[in-house]
Amino acid sequence: MKIKNNTQILLNLCILLVGLALATSGIIRIFQNISEVDPESVLQVIFPVLIGLGVAMSSFFRILKPRTGVVGDERTKRAVEKAGLYALLILSGLLIASASVAGILQLNINFSLAVIVLLYIGIFSWGILAYYFDKKGDLE
């Protein structure tokens, strides 16, 4: 049983490193192509960053998850629901703020790309808040 846990942790650590490497390569490409404003080139550069961060975050949370074998209780369910509410509020606030800034400053923003970025922000904030609220309940 201990060998299986160590193998799973090692596998998740390798997946974490691959995700970080993918995100880092995308960030390096962003800095190399910073002068290009073509939406197609932005999509080609931003997707590896978002996918790499998604893979890294999921494996990070999988490493930190305790292996108790117990299904979540009512407290965990409430923590996930509370995190979902806060993630929705964060997502709505960011969308309203970005649209307001774009309207006030009369920026020409392609919101089809902004929706993808805001979606990832919402997913990451939900995951981080769910983990935080679940751990916060353990300390009380």
CSV table of N, CA and C in Angstrom, one decimal:
chain,number,residue,atom,x,y,z
A,1,MET,N,0.8,-1.2,0.0
A,1,MET,CA,0.0,0.0,0.0
A,1,MET,C,0.9,1.3,0.0
A,2,LYS,N,2.0,1.2,0.8
A,2,LYS,CA,2.9,2.4,0.8
A,2,LYS,C,3.5,2.6,-0.5
A,3,ILE,N,3.9,1.5,-1.2
A,3,ILE,CA,4.6,1.7,-2.5
A,3,ILE,C,3.6,2.3,-3.5
A,4,LYS,N,2.4,1.9,-3.5
A,4,LYS,CA,1.4,2.4,-4.4
A,4,LYS,C,1.2,3.9,-4.2
A,5,ASN,N,1.1,4.4,-2.9
A,5,ASN,CA,1.0,5.8,-2.6
A,5,ASN,C,2.2,6.6,-3.1
A,6,ASN,N,3.4,6.0,-2.9
A,6,ASN,CA,4.6,6.7,-3.3
A,6,ASN,C,4.7,6.8,-4.9
A,7,THR,N,4.2,5.8,-5.5
A,7,THR,CA,4.2,5.8,-7.0
A,7,THR,C,3.2,6.8,-7.5
A,8,GLN,N,2.0,6.9,-6.8
A,8,GLN,CA,1.0,7.9,-7.2
A,8,GLN,C,1.5,9.3,-7.0
A,9,ILE,N,2.2,9.5,-5.9
A,9,ILE,CA,2.8,10.9,-5.6
A,9,ILE,C,3.8,11.2,-6.6
A,10,LEU,N,4.7,10.3,-6.9
A,10,LEU,CA,5.7,10.5,-7.9
A,10,LEU,C,5.1,10.8,-9.3
A,11,LEU,N,4.1,10.1,-9.7
A,11,LEU,CA,3.4,10.3,-11.0
A,11,LEU,C,2.8,11.7,-11.0
A,12,ASN,N,2.1,12.1,-9.9
A,12,ASN,CA,1.5,13.4,-9.8
A,12,ASN,C,2.6,14.5,-9.8
A,13,LEU,N,3.7,14.3,-9.2
A,13,LEU,CA,4.8,15.2,-9.2
A,13,LEU,C,5.3,15.4,-10.6
A,14,CYS,N,5.5,14.3,-11.4
A,14,CYS,CA,5.9,14.4,-12.8
A,14,CYS,C,4.9,15.2,-13.6
A,15,ILE,N,3.6,14.9,-13.4
A,15,ILE,CA,2.6,15.6,-14.2
A,15,ILE,C,2.6,17.1,-13.8
A,16,LEU,N,2.9,17.4,-12.5
A,16,LEU,CA,3.0,18.8,-12.1
A,16,LEU,C,4.1,19.5,-12.8
A,17,LEU,N,5.3,18.8,-12.9
A,17,LEU,CA,6.4,19.4,-13.6
A,17,LEU,C,6.2,19.6,-15.1
A,18,VAL,N,5.5,18.6,-15.7
A,18,VAL,CA,5.2,18.8,-17.1
A,18,VAL,C,4.3,20.0,-17.4
A,19,GLY,N,3.3,20.1,-16.5
A,19,GLY,CA,2.4,21.3,-16.6
A,19,GLY,C,3.1,22.6,-16.5
A,20,LEU,N,4.0,22.7,-15.5
A,20,LEU,CA,4.7,23.9,-15.3
A,20,LEU,C,5.7,24.2,-16.5
A,21,ALA,N,6.2,23.1,-17.0
A,21,ALA,CA,7.1,23.3,-18.2
A,21,ALA,C,6.3,23.8,-19.4
A,22,LEU,N,5.1,23.3,-19.6
A,22,LEU,CA,4.3,23.7,-20.7
A,22,LEU,C,3.9,25.2,-20.5
A,23,ALA,N,3.5,25.5,-19.3
A,23,ALA,CA,3.1,26.9,-19.0
A,23,ALA,C,4.3,27.8,-19.2
A,24,THR,N,5.5,27.4,-18.7
A,24,THR,CA,6.7,28.3,-18.9
A,24,THR,C,7.1,28.4,-20.3
A,25,SER,N,6.9,27.4,-21.1
A,25,SER,CA,7.3,27.5,-22.5
A,25,SER,C,6.3,28.5,-23.2
A,26,GLY,N,5.0,28.5,-22.8
A,26,GLY,CA,4.0,29.4,-23.4
A,26,GLY,C,4.3,30.8,-23.0
A,27,ILE,N,4.8,31.0,-21.7
A,27,ILE,CA,5.1,32.4,-21.2
A,27,ILE,C,6.3,32.9,-22.0
A,28,ILE,N,7.3,32.0,-22.2
A,28,ILE,CA,8.5,32.5,-23.0
A,28,ILE,C,8.1,32.9,-24.4
A,29,ARG,N,7.2,32.1,-25.0
A,29,ARG,CA,6.7,32.5,-26.3
A,29,ARG,C,6.0,33.8,-26.3
A,30,ILE,N,5.2,34.1,-25.2
A,30,ILE,CA,4.5,35.3,-25.1
A,30,ILE,C,5.5,36.5,-25.2
A,31,PHE,N,6.6,36.4,-24.4
A,31,PHE,CA,7.6,37.4,-24.3
A,31,PHE,C,8.4,37.6,-25.7
A,32,GLN,N,8.5,36.5,-26.4
A,32,GLN,CA,9.2,36.5,-27.7
A,32,GLN,C,8.3,37.2,-28.7
A,33,ASN,N,7.0,37.0,-28.7
A,33,ASN,CA,6.1,37.5,-29.7
A,33,ASN,C,5.3,38.7,-29.1
A,34,ILE,N,5.8,39.4,-28.2
A,34,ILE,CA,5.0,40.5,-27.6
A,34,ILE,C,4.6,41.6,-28.5
A,35,SER,N,5.4,41.8,-29.6
A,35,SER,CA,5.0,42.8,-30.6
A,35,SER,C,3.9,42.5,-31.5
A,36,GLU,N,3.6,41.2,-31.6
A,36,GLU,CA,2.5,40.7,-32.5
A,36,GLU,C,1.1,40.9,-31.8
A,37,VAL,N,0.2,41.4,-32.5
A,37,VAL,CA,-1.2,41.7,-32.0
A,37,VAL,C,-2.2,40.8,-32.7
A,38,ASP,N,-1.8,39.9,-33.5
A,38,ASP,CA,-2.7,39.1,-34.3
A,38,ASP,C,-3.4,38.1,-33.3
A,39,PRO,N,-4.7,38.1,-33.3
A,39,PRO,CA,-5.5,37.2,-32.4
A,39,PRO,C,-5.1,35.7,-32.6
A,40,GLU,N,-4.8,35.3,-33.8
A,40,GLU,CA,-4.5,33.9,-34.0
A,40,GLU,C,-3.2,33.5,-33.3
A,41,SER,N,-2.2,34.4,-33.3
A,41,SER,CA,-0.9,34.1,-32.6
A,41,SER,C,-1.1,34.2,-31.1
A,42,VAL,N,-2.0,35.0,-30.6
A,42,VAL,CA,-2.3,35.1,-29.2
A,42,VAL,C,-2.9,33.8,-28.8
A,43,LEU,N,-3.9,33.2,-29.6
A,43,LEU,CA,-4.5,32.0,-29.2
A,43,LEU,C,-3.5,30.8,-29.2
A,44,GLN,N,-2.6,30.8,-30.1
A,44,GLN,CA,-1.5,29.8,-30.2
A,44,GLN,C,-0.6,29.9,-29.0
A,45,VAL,N,-0.4,31.0,-28.4
A,45,VAL,CA,0.5,31.2,-27.3
A,45,VAL,C,-0.2,31.0,-26.0
A,46,ILE,N,-1.4,31.5,-25.9
A,46,ILE,CA,-2.1,31.5,-24.6
A,46,ILE,C,-2.6,30.1,-24.2
A,47,PHE,N,-3.0,29.2,-25.2
A,47,PHE,CA,-3.5,27.9,-24.8
A,47,PHE,C,-2.5,27.0,-24.1
A,48,PRO,N,-1.2,27.0,-24.5
A,48,PRO,CA,-0.3,26.2,-23.7
A,48,PRO,C,-0.1,26.7,-22.3
A,49,VAL,N,-0.2,28.0,-22.1
A,49,VAL,CA,-0.1,28.5,-20.7
A,49,VAL,C,-1.3,28.1,-19.9
A,50,LEU,N,-2.5,28.2,-20.5
A,50,LEU,CA,-3.7,27.8,-19.7
A,50,LEU,C,-3.8,26.3,-19.5
A,51,ILE,N,-3.5,25.5,-20.5
A,51,ILE,CA,-3.5,24.1,-20.3
A,51,ILE,C,-2.4,23.6,-19.3
A,52,GLY,N,-1.2,24.2,-19.4
A,52,GLY,CA,-0.1,23.9,-18.5
A,52,GLY,C,-0.5,24.2,-17.0
A,53,LEU,N,-1.1,25.4,-16.8
A,53,LEU,CA,-1.5,25.8,-15.5
A,53,LEU,C,-2.6,24.9,-15.0
A,54,GLY,N,-3.5,24.5,-15.9
A,54,GLY,CA,-4.6,23.6,-15.4
A,54,GLY,C,-4.1,22.3,-15.0
A,55,VAL,N,-3.2,21.7,-15.8
A,55,VAL,CA,-2.6,20.4,-15.4
A,55,VAL,C,-1.8,20.5,-14.1
A,56,ALA,N,-1.0,21.6,-14.0
A,56,ALA,CA,-0.2,21.7,-12.8
A,56,ALA,C,-1.1,21.9,-11.6
A,57,MET,N,-2.1,22.7,-11.7
A,57,MET,CA,-3.0,22.9,-10.5
A,57,MET,C,-3.7,21.7,-10.1
A,58,SER,N,-4.2,20.9,-11.1
A,58,SER,CA,-5.0,19.7,-10.7
A,58,SER,C,-4.0,18.6,-10.1
A,59,SER,N,-2.8,18.5,-10.6
A,59,SER,CA,-1.9,17.5,-10.0
A,59,SER,C,-1.4,18.0,-8.6
A,60,PHE,N,-1.3,19.4,-8.5
A,60,PHE,CA,-0.9,19.9,-7.1
A,60,PHE,C,-2.0,19.6,-6.1
A,61,PHE,N,-3.2,19.8,-6.4
A,61,PHE,CA,-4.3,19.5,-5.5
A,61,PHE,C,-4.4,18.0,-5.3
A,62,ARG,N,-4.1,17.2,-6.3
A,62,ARG,CA,-4.2,15.8,-6.1
A,62,ARG,C,-3.1,15.3,-5.1
A,63,ILE,N,-1.9,15.9,-5.2
A,63,ILE,CA,-0.8,15.6,-4.3
A,63,ILE,C,-1.2,16.0,-2.8
A,64,LEU,N,-1.8,17.1,-2.7
A,64,LEU,CA,-2.2,17.6,-1.3
A,64,LEU,C,-3.4,16.9,-0.7
A,65,LYS,N,-4.2,16.2,-1.5
A,65,LYS,CA,-5.4,15.6,-1.0
A,65,LYS,C,-5.1,14.5,-0.1
A,66,PRO,N,-5.7,14.4,1.1
A,66,PRO,CA,-5.4,13.3,2.0
A,66,PRO,C,-6.0,12.0,1.5
A,67,ARG,N,-5.3,10.9,1.7
A,67,ARG,CA,-5.8,9.6,1.3
A,67,ARG,C,-6.5,8.9,2.4
A,68,THR,N,-7.7,9.4,2.8
A,68,THR,CA,-8.4,8.7,3.9
A,68,THR,C,-9.3,7.7,3.5
A,69,GLY,N,-9.8,7.7,2.2
A,69,GLY,CA,-10.8,6.8,1.8
A,69,GLY,C,-12.2,7.1,2.2
A,70,VAL,N,-12.4,8.2,2.9
A,70,VAL,CA,-13.7,8.7,3.4
A,70,VAL,C,-14.3,9.6,2.3
A,71,VAL,N,-15.5,9.4,2.0
A,71,VAL,CA,-16.3,10.3,1.1
A,71,VAL,C,-16.5,11.6,1.9
A,72,GLY,N,-16.6,12.7,1.1
A,72,GLY,CA,-16.8,14.0,1.7
A,72,GLY,C,-18.1,14.1,2.6
A,73,ASP,N,-18.0,14.8,3.7
A,73,ASP,CA,-19.2,14.9,4.5
A,73,ASP,C,-19.9,16.2,4.2
A,74,GLU,N,-20.9,16.5,5.0
A,74,GLU,CA,-21.7,17.7,4.8
A,74,GLU,C,-20.9,19.0,4.9
A,75,ARG,N,-19.9,19.0,5.7
A,75,ARG,CA,-19.0,20.2,5.8
A,75,ARG,C,-18.2,20.4,4.5
A,76,THR,N,-17.8,19.4,3.9
A,76,THR,CA,-17.1,19.5,2.7
A,76,THR,C,-18.0,19.9,1.6
A,77,LYS,N,-19.2,19.4,1.6
A,77,LYS,CA,-20.2,19.9,0.6
A,77,LYS,C,-20.5,21.4,0.7
A,78,ARG,N,-20.7,21.8,1.9
A,78,ARG,CA,-20.9,23.3,2.1
A,78,ARG,C,-19.7,24.1,1.7
A,79,ALA,N,-18.5,23.6,2.0
A,79,ALA,CA,-17.3,24.3,1.6
A,79,ALA,C,-17.2,24.5,0.1
A,80,VAL,N,-17.6,23.4,-0.7
A,80,VAL,CA,-17.5,23.4,-2.1
A,80,VAL,C,-18.6,24.4,-2.7
A,81,GLU,N,-19.8,24.4,-2.1
A,81,GLU,CA,-20.8,25.3,-2.5
A,81,GLU,C,-20.5,26.7,-2.2
A,82,LYS,N,-19.9,27.0,-1.1
A,82,LYS,CA,-19.4,28.4,-0.7
A,82,LYS,C,-18.3,28.8,-1.7
A,83,ALA,N,-17.4,27.9,-2.0
A,83,ALA,CA,-16.4,28.3,-3.0
A,83,ALA,C,-16.9,28.5,-4.4
A,84,GLY,N,-18.0,27.8,-4.7
A,84,GLY,CA,-18.6,28.1,-6.0
A,84,GLY,C,-19.3,29.4,-6.1
A,85,LEU,N,-19.9,29.8,-5.0
A,85,LEU,CA,-20.5,31.1,-4.9
A,85,LEU,C,-19.5,32.2,-5.0
A,86,TYR,N,-18.4,32.1,-4.3
A,86,TYR,CA,-17.3,33.1,-4.3
A,86,TYR,C,-16.7,33.1,-5.7
A,87,ALA,N,-16.5,32.0,-6.3
A,87,ALA,CA,-15.8,32.0,-7.6
A,87,ALA,C,-16.8,32.6,-8.7
A,88,LEU,N,-18.1,32.4,-8.5
A,88,LEU,CA,-19.0,33.1,-9.4
A,88,LEU,C,-19.0,34.6,-9.2
A,89,LEU,N,-18.9,35.1,-8.0
A,89,LEU,CA,-18.8,36.5,-7.7
A,89,LEU,C,-17.5,37.1,-8.2
A,90,ILE,N,-16.4,36.3,-8.1
A,90,ILE,CA,-15.1,36.8,-8.6
A,90,ILE,C,-15.2,36.9,-10.2
A,91,LEU,N,-15.7,35.9,-10.8
A,91,LEU,CA,-15.8,35.8,-12.2
A,91,LEU,C,-16.7,37.0,-12.7
A,92,SER,N,-17.9,37.2,-12.1
A,92,SER,CA,-18.8,38.3,-12.5
A,92,SER,C,-18.1,39.6,-12.3
A,93,GLY,N,-17.4,39.8,-11.2
A,93,GLY,CA,-16.7,41.1,-10.9
A,93,GLY,C,-15.6,41.4,-11.9
A,94,LEU,N,-14.9,40.3,-12.3
A,94,LEU,CA,-13.8,40.5,-13.3
A,94,LEU,C,-14.4,40.9,-14.6
A,95,LEU,N,-15.5,40.2,-15.0
A,95,LEU,CA,-16.1,40.5,-16.3
A,95,LEU,C,-16.7,41.9,-16.3
A,96,ILE,N,-17.4,42.3,-15.3
A,96,ILE,CA,-17.9,43.7,-15.2
A,96,ILE,C,-16.8,44.7,-15.2
A,97,ALA,N,-15.7,44.5,-14.4
A,97,ALA,CA,-14.6,45.4,-14.4
A,97,ALA,C,-13.9,45.5,-15.7
A,98,SER,N,-13.6,44.4,-16.4
A,98,SER,CA,-12.9,44.5,-17.7
A,98,SER,C,-13.8,45.1,-18.7
A,99,ALA,N,-15.1,44.9,-18.7
A,99,ALA,CA,-16.0,45.5,-19.7
A,99,ALA,C,-16.1,47.0,-19.4
A,100,SER,N,-16.1,47.4,-18.1
A,100,SER,CA,-16.2,48.8,-17.8
A,100,SER,C,-14.9,49.6,-18.1
A,101,VAL,N,-13.8,49.0,-17.9
A,101,VAL,CA,-12.5,49.6,-18.2
A,101,VAL,C,-12.4,49.7,-19.7
A,102,ALA,N,-12.8,48.7,-20.5
A,102,ALA,CA,-12.7,48.7,-21.9
A,102,ALA,C,-13.7,49.8,-22.5
A,103,GLY,N,-14.8,50.0,-21.8
A,103,GLY,CA,-15.8,51.0,-22.3
A,103,GLY,C,-15.3,52.4,-21.9
A,104,ILE,N,-14.8,52.6,-20.7
A,104,ILE,CA,-14.4,53.9,-20.3
A,104,ILE,C,-13.1,54.4,-21.1
A,105,LEU,N,-12.2,53.5,-21.3
A,105,LEU,CA,-10.9,53.9,-22.0
A,105,LEU,C,-11.1,53.7,-23.5
A,106,GLN,N,-12.2,53.2,-23.9
A,106,GLN,CA,-12.5,53.0,-25.4
A,106,GLN,C,-11.4,52.1,-26.0
A,107,LEU,N,-11.1,51.0,-25.3
A,107,LEU,CA,-10.2,50.0,-25.8
A,107,LEU,C,-10.8,49.1,-26.8
A,108,ASN,N,-10.1,48.6,-27.7
A,108,ASN,CA,-10.6,47.6,-28.7
A,108,ASN,C,-10.2,46.2,-28.3
A,109,ILE,N,-11.0,45.7,-27.4
A,109,ILE,CA,-10.6,44.4,-26.8
A,109,ILE,C,-11.5,43.3,-27.5
A,110,ASN,N,-10.8,42.2,-27.8
A,110,ASN,CA,-11.5,41.0,-28.4
A,110,ASN,C,-12.0,40.2,-27.2
A,111,PHE,N,-13.3,40.3,-26.9
A,111,PHE,CA,-13.8,39.6,-25.7
A,111,PHE,C,-14.0,38.1,-25.9
A,112,SER,N,-13.8,37.6,-27.1
A,112,SER,CA,-13.8,36.1,-27.3
A,112,SER,C,-12.6,35.5,-26.6
A,113,LEU,N,-11.5,36.2,-26.6
A,113,LEU,CA,-10.3,35.7,-25.9
A,113,LEU,C,-10.4,36.0,-24.4
A,114,ALA,N,-11.0,37.1,-24.0
A,114,ALA,CA,-11.2,37.4,-22.6
A,114,ALA,C,-12.0,36.4,-21.9
A,115,VAL,N,-13.0,35.8,-22.6
A,115,VAL,CA,-13.9,34.9,-22.0
A,115,VAL,C,-13.1,33.6,-21.6
A,116,ILE,N,-12.2,33.2,-22.4
A,116,ILE,CA,-11.4,32.0,-22.1
A,116,ILE,C,-10.5,32.2,-20.9
A,117,VAL,N,-9.9,33.4,-20.9
A,117,VAL,CA,-9.0,33.7,-19.7
A,117,VAL,C,-9.9,33.8,-18.4
A,118,LEU,N,-11.0,34.5,-18.5
A,118,LEU,CA,-11.9,34.6,-17.3
A,118,LEU,C,-12.4,33.3,-16.9
A,119,LEU,N,-12.7,32.4,-17.8
A,119,LEU,CA,-13.2,31.0,-17.5
A,119,LEU,C,-12.1,30.3,-16.7
A,120,TYR,N,-10.8,30.4,-17.1
A,120,TYR,CA,-9.8,29.8,-16.3
A,120,TYR,C,-9.6,30.4,-15.0
A,121,ILE,N,-9.7,31.7,-14.9
A,121,ILE,CA,-9.6,32.4,-13.6
A,121,ILE,C,-10.8,31.9,-12.7
A,122,GLY,N,-12.0,31.7,-13.2
A,122,GLY,CA,-13.1,31.2,-12.4
A,122,GLY,C,-12.8,29.8,-11.9
A,123,ILE,N,-12.3,28.9,-12.8
A,123,ILE,CA,-12.0,27.5,-12.4
A,123,ILE,C,-10.9,27.5,-11.4
A,124,PHE,N,-9.9,28.2,-11.6
A,124,PHE,CA,-8.8,28.2,-10.6
A,124,PHE,C,-9.2,28.8,-9.3
A,125,SER,N,-10.0,29.9,-9.3
A,125,SER,CA,-10.4,30.5,-8.0
A,125,SER,C,-11.3,29.5,-7.3
A,126,TRP,N,-12.2,28.8,-8.0
A,126,TRP,CA,-13.0,27.8,-7.4
A,126,TRP,C,-12.2,26.7,-6.7
A,127,GLY,N,-11.2,26.2,-7.4
A,127,GLY,CA,-10.4,25.1,-6.9
A,127,GLY,C,-9.6,25.6,-5.6
A,128,ILE,N,-9.1,26.8,-5.7
A,128,ILE,CA,-8.3,27.3,-4.6
A,128,ILE,C,-9.2,27.6,-3.4
A,129,LEU,N,-10.3,28.2,-3.7
A,129,LEU,CA,-11.3,28.5,-2.6
A,129,LEU,C,-11.9,27.2,-1.9
A,130,ALA,N,-12.2,26.2,-2.8
A,130,ALA,CA,-12.7,25.0,-2.2
A,130,ALA,C,-11.7,24.3,-1.3
A,131,TYR,N,-10.4,24.3,-1.7
A,131,TYR,CA,-9.4,23.7,-0.9
A,131,TYR,C,-9.2,24.5,0.4
A,132,TYR,N,-9.2,25.9,0.3
A,132,TYR,CA,-9.1,26.7,1.4
A,132,TYR,C,-10.2,26.6,2.4
A,133,PHE,N,-11.4,26.6,1.9
A,133,PHE,CA,-12.6,26.5,2.9
A,133,PHE,C,-12.6,25.1,3.5
A,134,ASP,N,-12.2,24.0,2.7
A,134,ASP,CA,-12.2,22.7,3.3
A,134,ASP,C,-11.1,22.6,4.4
A,135,LYS,N,-10.0,23.1,4.1
A,135,LYS,CA,-8.9,23.1,5.1
A,135,LYS,C,-9.2,24.0,6.3
A,136,LYS,N,-9.9,25.1,6.1
A,136,LYS,CA,-10.2,26.0,7.1
A,136,LYS,C,-11.1,25.3,8.1
A,137,GLY,N,-12.0,24.5,7.6
A,137,GLY,CA,-13.0,23.8,8.5
A,137,GLY,C,-12.2,22.7,9.3
A,138,ASP,N,-11.1,22.2,8.8
A,138,ASP,CA,-10.4,21.2,9.6
A,138,ASP,C,-9.7,21.8,10.8
A,139,LEU,N,-9.3,23.1,10.7
A,139,LEU,CA,-8.6,23.7,11.7
A,139,LEU,C,-9.5,24.2,12.9
A,140,GLU,N,-10.8,24.3,12.6
A,140,GLU,CA,-11.7,24.8,13.7
A,140,GLU,C,-12.0,23.7,14.7
